[in-house]
mmCIF file of N, CA and C in Angstrom:
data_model
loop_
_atom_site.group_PDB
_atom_site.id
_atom_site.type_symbol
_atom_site.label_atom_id
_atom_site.label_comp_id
_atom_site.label_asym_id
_atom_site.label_seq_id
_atom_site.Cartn_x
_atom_site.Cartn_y
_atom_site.Cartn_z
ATOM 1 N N UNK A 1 0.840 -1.178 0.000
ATOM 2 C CA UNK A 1 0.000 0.000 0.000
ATOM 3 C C UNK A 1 0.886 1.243 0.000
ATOM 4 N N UNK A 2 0.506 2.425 -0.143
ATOM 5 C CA UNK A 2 0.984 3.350 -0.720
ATOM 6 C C UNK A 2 1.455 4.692 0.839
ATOM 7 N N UNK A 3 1.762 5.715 0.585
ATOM 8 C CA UNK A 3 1.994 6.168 1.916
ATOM 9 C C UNK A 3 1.074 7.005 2.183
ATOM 10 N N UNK A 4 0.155 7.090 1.481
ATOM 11 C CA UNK A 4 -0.868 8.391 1.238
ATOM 12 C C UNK A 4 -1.989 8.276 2.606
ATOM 13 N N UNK A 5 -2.098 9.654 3.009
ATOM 14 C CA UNK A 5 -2.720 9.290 4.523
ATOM 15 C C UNK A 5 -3.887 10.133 3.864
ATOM 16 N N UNK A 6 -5.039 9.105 3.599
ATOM 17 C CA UNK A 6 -6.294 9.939 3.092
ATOM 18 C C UNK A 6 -7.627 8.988 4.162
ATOM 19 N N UNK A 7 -8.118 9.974 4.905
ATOM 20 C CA UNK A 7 -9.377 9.482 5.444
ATOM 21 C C UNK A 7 -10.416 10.311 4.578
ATOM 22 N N UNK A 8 -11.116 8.739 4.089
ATOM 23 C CA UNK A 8 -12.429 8.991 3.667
ATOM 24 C C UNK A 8 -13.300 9.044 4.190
ATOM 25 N N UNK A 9 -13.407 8.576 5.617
ATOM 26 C CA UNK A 9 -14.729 9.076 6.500
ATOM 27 C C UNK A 9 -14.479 10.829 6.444
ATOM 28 N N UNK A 10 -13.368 11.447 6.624
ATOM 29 C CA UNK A 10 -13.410 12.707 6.556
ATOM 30 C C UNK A 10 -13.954 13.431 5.578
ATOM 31 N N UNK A 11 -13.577 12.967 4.197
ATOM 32 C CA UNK A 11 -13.958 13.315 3.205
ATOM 33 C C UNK A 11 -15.587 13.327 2.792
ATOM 34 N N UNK A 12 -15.841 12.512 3.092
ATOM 35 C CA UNK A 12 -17.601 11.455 3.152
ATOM 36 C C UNK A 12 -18.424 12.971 3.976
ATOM 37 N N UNK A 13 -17.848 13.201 5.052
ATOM 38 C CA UNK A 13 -18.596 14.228 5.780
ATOM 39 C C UNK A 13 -18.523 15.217 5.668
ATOM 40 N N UNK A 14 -17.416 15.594 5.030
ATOM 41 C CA UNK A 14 -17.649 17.122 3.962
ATOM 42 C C UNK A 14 -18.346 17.174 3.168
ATOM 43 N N UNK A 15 -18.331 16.009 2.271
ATOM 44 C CA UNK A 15 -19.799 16.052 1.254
ATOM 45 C C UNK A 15 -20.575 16.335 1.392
ATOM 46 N N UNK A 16 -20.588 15.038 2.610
ATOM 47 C CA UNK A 16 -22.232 15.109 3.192
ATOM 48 C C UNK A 16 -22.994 16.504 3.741
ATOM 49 N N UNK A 17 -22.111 17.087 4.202
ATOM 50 C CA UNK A 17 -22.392 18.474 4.452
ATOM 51 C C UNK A 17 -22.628 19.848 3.860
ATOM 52 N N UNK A 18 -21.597 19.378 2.844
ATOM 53 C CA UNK A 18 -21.758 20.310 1.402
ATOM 54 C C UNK A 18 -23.365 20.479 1.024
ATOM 55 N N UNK A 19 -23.801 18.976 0.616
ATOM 56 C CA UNK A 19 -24.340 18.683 -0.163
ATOM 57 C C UNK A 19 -25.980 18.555 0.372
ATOM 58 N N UNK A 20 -25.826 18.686 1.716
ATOM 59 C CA UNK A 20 -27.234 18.533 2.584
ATOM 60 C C UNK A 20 -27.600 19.950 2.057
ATOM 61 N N UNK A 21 -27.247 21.170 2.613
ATOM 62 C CA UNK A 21 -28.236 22.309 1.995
ATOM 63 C C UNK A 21 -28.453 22.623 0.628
ATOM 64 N N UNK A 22 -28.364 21.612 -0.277
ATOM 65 C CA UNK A 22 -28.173 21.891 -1.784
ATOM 66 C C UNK A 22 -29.400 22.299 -2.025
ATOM 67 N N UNK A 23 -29.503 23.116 -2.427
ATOM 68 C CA UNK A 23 -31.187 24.253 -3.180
ATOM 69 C C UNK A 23 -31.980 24.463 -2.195
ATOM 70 N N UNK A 24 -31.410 24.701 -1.164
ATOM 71 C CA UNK A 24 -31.845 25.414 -0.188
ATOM 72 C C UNK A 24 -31.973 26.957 -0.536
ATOM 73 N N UNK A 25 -32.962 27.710 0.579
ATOM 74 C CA UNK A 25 -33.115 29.143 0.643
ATOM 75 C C UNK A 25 -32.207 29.570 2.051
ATOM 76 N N UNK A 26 -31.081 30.196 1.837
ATOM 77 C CA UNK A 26 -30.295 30.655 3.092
ATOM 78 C C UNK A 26 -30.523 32.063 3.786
ATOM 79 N N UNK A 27 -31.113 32.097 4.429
ATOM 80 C CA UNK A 27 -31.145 33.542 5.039
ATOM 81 C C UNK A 27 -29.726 34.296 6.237
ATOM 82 N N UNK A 28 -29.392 35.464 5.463
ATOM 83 C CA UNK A 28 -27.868 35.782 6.438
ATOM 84 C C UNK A 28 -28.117 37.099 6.675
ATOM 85 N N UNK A 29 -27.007 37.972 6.979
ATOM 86 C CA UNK A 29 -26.665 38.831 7.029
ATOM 87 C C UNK A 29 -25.358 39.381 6.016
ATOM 88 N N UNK A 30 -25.849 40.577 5.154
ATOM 89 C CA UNK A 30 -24.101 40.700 4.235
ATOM 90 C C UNK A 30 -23.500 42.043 4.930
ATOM 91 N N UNK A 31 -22.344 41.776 6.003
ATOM 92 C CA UNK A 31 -21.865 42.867 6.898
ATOM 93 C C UNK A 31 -20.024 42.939 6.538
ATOM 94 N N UNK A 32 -19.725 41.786 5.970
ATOM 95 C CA UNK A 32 -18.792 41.989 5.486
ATOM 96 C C UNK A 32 -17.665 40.584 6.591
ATOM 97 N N UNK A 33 -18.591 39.881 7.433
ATOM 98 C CA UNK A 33 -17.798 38.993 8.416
ATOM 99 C C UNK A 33 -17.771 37.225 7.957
ATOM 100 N N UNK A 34 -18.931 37.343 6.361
ATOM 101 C CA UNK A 34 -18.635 35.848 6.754
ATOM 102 C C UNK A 34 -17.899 36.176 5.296
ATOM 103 N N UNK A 35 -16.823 34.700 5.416
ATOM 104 C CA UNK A 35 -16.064 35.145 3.610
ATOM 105 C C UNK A 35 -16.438 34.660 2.590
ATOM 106 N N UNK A 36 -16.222 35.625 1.428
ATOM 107 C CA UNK A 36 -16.877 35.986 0.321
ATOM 108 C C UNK A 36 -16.625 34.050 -0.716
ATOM 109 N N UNK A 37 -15.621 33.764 0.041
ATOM 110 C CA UNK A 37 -15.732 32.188 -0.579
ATOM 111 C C UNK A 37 -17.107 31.256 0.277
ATOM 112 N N UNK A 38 -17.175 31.422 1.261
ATOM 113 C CA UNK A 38 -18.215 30.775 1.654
ATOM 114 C C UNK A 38 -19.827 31.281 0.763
ATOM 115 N N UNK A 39 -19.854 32.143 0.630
ATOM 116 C CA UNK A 39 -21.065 32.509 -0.420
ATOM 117 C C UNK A 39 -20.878 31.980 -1.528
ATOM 118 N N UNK A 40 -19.856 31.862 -1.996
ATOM 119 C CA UNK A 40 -19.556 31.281 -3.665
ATOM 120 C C UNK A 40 -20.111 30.337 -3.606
ATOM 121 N N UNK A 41 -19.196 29.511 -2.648
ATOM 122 C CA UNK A 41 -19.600 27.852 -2.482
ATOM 123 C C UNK A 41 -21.448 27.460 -2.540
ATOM 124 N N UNK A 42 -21.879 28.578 -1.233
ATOM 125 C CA UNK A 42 -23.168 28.260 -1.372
ATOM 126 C C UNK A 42 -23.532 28.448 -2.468
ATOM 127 N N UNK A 43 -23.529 28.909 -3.214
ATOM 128 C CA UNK A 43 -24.539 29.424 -4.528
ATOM 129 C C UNK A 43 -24.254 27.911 -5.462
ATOM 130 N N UNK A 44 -22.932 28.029 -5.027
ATOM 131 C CA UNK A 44 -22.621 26.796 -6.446
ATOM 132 C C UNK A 44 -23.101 25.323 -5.925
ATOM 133 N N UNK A 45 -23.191 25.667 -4.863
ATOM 134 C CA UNK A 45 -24.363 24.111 -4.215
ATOM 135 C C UNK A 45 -25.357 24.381 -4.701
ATOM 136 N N UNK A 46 -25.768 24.990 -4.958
ATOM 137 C CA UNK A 46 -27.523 25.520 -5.082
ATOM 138 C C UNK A 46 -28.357 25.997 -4.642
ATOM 139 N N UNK A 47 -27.684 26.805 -3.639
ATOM 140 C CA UNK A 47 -28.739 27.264 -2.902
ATOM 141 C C UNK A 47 -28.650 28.793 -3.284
ATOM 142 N N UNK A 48 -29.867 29.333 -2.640
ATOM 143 C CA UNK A 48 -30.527 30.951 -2.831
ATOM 144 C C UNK A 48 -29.811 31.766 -1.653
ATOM 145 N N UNK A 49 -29.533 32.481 -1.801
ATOM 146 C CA UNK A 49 -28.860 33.448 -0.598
ATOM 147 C C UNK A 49 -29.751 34.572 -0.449
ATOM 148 N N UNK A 50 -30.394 35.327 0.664
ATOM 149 C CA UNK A 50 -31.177 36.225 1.047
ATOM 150 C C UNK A 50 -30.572 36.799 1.835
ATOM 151 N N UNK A 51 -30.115 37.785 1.825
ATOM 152 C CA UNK A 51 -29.288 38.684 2.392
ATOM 153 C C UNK A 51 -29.719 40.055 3.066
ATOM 154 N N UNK A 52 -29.892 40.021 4.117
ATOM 155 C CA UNK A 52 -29.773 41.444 4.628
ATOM 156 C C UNK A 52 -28.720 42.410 4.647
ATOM 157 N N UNK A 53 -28.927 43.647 4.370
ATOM 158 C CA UNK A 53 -27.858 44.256 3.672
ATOM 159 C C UNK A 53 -27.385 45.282 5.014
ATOM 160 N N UNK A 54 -26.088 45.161 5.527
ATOM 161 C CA UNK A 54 -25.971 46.110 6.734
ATOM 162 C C UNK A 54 -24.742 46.724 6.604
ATOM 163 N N UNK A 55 -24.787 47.769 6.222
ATOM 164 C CA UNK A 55 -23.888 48.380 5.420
ATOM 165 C C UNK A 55 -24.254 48.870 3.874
ATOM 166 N N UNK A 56 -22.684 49.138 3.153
ATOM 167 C CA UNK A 56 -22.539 49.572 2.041
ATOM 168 C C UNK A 56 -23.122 48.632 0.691
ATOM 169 N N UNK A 57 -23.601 48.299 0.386
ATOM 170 C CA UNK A 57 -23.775 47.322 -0.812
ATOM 171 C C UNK A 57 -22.432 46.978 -1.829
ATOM 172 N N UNK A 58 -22.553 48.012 -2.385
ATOM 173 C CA UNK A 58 -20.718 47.683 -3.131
ATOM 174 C C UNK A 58 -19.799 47.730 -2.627
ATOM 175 N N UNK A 59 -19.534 47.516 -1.241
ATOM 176 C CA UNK A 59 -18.112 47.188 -0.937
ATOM 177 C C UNK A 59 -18.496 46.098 -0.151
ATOM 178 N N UNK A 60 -19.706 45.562 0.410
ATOM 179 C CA UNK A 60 -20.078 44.360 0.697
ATOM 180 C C UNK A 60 -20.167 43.165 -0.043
ATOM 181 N N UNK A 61 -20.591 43.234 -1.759
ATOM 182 C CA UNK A 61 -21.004 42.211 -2.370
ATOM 183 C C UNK A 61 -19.813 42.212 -3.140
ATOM 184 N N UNK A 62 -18.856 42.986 -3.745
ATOM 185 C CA UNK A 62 -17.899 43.119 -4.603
ATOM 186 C C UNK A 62 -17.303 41.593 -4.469
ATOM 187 N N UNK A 63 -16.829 41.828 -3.230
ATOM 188 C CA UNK A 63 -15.727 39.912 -3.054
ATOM 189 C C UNK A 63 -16.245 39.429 -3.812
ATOM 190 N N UNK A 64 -17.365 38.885 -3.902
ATOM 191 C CA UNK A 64 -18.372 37.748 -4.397
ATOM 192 C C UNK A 64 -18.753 37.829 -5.781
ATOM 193 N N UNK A 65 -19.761 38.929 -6.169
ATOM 194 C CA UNK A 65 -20.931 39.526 -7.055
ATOM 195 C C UNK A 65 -20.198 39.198 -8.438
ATOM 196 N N UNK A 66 -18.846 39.202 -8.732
ATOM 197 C CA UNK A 66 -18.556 38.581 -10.109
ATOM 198 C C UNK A 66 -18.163 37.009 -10.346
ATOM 199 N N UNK A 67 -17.774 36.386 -9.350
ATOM 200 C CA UNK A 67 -18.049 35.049 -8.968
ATOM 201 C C UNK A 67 -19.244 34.111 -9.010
ATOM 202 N N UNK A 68 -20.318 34.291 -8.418
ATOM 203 C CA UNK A 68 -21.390 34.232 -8.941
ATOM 204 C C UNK A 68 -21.887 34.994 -10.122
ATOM 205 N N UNK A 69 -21.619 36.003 -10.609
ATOM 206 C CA UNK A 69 -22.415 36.272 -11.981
ATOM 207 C C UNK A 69 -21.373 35.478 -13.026
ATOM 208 N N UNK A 70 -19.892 35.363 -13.132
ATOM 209 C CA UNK A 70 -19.442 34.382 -14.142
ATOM 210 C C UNK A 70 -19.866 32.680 -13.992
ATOM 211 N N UNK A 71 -20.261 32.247 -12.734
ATOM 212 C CA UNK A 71 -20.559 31.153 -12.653
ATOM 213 C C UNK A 71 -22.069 31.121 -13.318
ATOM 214 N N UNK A 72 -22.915 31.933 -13.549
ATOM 215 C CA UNK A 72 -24.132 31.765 -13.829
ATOM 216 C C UNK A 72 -24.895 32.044 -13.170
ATOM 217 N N UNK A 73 -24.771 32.995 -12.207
ATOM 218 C CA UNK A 73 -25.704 33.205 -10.893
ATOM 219 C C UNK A 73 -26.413 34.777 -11.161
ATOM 220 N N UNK A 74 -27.247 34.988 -10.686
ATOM 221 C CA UNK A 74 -28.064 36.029 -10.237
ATOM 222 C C UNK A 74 -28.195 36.791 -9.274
ATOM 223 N N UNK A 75 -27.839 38.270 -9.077
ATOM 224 C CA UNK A 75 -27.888 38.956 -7.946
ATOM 225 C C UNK A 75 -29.270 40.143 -8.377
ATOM 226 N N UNK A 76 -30.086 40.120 -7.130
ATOM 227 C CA UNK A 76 -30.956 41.406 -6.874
ATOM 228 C C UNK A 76 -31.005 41.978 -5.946
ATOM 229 N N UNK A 77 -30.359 43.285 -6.016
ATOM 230 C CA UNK A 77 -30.931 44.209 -4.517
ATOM 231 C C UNK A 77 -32.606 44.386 -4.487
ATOM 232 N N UNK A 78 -33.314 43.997 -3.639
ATOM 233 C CA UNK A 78 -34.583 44.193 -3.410
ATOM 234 C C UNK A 78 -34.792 44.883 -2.107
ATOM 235 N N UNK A 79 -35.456 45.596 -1.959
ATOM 236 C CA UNK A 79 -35.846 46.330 -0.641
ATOM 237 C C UNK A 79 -34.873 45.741 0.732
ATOM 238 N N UNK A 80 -33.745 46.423 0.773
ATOM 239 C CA UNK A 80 -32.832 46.011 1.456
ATOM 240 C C UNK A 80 -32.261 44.936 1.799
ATOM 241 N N UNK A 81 -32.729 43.735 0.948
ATOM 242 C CA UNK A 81 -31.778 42.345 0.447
ATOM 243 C C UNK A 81 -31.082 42.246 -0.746
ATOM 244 N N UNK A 82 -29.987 41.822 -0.531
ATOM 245 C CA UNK A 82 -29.609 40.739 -1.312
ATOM 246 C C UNK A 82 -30.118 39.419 -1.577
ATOM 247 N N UNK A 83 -30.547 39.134 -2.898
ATOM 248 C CA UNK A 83 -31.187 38.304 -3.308
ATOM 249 C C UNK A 83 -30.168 37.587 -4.612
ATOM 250 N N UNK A 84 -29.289 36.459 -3.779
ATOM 251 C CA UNK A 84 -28.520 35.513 -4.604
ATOM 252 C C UNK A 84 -28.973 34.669 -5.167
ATOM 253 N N UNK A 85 -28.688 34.111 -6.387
ATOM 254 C CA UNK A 85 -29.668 32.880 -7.045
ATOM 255 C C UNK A 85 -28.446 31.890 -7.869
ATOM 256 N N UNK A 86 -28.451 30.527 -7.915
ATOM 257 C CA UNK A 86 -27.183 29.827 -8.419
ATOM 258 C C UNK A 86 -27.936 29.658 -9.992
ATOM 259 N N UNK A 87 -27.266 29.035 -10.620
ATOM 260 C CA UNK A 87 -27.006 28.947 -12.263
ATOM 261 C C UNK A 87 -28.378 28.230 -12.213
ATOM 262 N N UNK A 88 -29.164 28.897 -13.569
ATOM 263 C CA UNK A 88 -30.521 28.096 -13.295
ATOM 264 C C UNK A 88 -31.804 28.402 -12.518
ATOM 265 N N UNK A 89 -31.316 29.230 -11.546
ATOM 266 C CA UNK A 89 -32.504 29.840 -11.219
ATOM 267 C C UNK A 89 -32.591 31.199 -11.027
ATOM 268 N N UNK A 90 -33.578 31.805 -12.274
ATOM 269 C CA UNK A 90 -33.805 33.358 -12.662
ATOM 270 C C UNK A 90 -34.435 34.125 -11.323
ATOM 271 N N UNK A 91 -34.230 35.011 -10.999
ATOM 272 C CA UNK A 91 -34.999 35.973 -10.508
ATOM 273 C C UNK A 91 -36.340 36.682 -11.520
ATOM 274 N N UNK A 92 -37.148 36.414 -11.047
ATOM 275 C CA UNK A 92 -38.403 36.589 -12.031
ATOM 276 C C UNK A 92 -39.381 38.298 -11.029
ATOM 277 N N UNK A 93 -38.943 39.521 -11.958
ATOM 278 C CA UNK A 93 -39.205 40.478 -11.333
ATOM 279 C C UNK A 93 -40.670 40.871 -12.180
ATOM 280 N N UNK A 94 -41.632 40.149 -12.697
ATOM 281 C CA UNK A 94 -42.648 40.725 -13.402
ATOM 282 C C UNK A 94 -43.538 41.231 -12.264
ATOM 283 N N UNK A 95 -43.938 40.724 -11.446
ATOM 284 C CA UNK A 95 -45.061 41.392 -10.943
ATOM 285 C C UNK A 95 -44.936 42.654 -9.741
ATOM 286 N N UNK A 96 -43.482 42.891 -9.733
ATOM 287 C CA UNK A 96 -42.678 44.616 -9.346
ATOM 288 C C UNK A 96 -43.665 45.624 -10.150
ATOM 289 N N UNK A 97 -43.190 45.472 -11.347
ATOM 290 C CA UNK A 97 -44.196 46.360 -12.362
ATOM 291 C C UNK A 97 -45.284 46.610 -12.359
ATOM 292 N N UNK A 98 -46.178 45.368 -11.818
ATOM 293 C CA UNK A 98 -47.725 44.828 -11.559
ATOM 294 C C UNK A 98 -48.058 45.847 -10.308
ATOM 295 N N UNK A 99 -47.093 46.043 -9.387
ATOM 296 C CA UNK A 99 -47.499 46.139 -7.946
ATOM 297 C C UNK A 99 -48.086 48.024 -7.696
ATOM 298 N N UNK A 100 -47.731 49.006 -8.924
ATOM 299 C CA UNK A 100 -47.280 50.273 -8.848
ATOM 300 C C UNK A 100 -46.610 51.273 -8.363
ATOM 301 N N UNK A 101 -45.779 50.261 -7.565
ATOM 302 C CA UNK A 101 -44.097 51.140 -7.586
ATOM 303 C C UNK A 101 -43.489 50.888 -9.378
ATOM 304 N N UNK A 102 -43.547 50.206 -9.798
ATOM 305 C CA UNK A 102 -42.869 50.604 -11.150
ATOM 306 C C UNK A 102 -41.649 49.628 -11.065
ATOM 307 N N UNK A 103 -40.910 48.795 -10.211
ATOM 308 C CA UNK A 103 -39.907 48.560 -9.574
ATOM 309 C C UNK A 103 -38.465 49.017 -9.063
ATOM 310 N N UNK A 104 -38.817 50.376 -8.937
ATOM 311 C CA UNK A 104 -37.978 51.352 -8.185
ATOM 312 C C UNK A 104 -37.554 50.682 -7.133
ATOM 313 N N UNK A 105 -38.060 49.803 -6.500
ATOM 314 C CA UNK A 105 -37.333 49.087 -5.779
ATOM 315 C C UNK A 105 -36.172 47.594 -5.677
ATOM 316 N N UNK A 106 -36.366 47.690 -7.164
ATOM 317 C CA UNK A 106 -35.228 46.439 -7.516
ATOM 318 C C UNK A 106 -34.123 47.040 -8.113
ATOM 319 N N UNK A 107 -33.101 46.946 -7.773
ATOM 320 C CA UNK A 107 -31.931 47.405 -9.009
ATOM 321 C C UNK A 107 -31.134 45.539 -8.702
ATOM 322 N N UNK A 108 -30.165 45.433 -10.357
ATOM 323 C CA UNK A 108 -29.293 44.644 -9.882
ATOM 324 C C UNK A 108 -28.185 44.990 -9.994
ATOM 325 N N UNK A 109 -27.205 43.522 -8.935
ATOM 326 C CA UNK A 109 -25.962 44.328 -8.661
ATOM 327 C C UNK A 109 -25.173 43.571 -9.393
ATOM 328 N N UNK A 110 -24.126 44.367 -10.009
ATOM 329 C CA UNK A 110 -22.804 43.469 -10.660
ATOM 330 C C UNK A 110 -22.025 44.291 -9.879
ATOM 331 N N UNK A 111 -20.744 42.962 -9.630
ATOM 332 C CA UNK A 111 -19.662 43.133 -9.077
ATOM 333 C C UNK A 111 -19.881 44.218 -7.682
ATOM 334 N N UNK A 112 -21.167 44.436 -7.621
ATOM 335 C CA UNK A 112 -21.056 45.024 -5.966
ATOM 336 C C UNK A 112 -21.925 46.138 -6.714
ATOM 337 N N UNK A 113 -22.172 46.426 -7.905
ATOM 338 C CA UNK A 113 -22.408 47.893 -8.303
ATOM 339 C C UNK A 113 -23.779 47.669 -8.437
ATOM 340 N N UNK A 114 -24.452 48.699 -7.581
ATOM 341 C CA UNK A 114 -26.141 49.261 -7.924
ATOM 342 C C UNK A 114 -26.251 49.343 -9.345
ATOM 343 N N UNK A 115 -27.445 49.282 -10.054
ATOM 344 C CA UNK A 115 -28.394 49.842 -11.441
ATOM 345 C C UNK A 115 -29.335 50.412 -10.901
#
């Protein structure tokens, strides 16, 4: 046998862990304390990120916001969330328009930056 010191029970339970919140809806806080790789990851599991926004928006989402948008992901500022979405699942803003705000209250963000 070889000298390689690999535990696969270790490995097994990272998965497993990975892979339990997969397309889940995550609700956080974006303050700038948890790291901007741990959001990646989530998204690219599949899950939705809902974000309360406490602070600056573009210097909060920047780490992240082109990471997820080259992976295929979706960002919306909505009435003081962040609203993350992984590859595959659209943010569907039609009935903003419906409501008669007009959706003055959605912009999206790239790379951290308001529209």
């Amino acid at each position: 046998m070889s000298d390689w010191d690999l535990d696969l029970r270790d490995a097994e339970e990272k998965m497993d862990e990975a892979f339990a919140a997969a397309g889940d809806v995550v609700l956080g806080v974006l303050d700038g304390t948890t790291d901007p790789e741990e959001r990646v990851r989530s998204v690219d599991y599949g899950n939705t990120l809902v974000l309360s926004i406490a602070g600056d928006l573009n210097e909060l989402a920047a780490p992240f916001a082109r990471d997820v948008k080259d992976m295929g992901g979706e960002l919306m500022h909505f009435r003081g969330f962040l609203v993350v979405t992984p590859p595959g699942v659209s943010i569907d803003t039609d009935r903003l328009s419906d409501s008669g705000h007009g959706g003055d209250e959605s912009a999206e963000a790239d790379d951290g930056d308001e529209r």
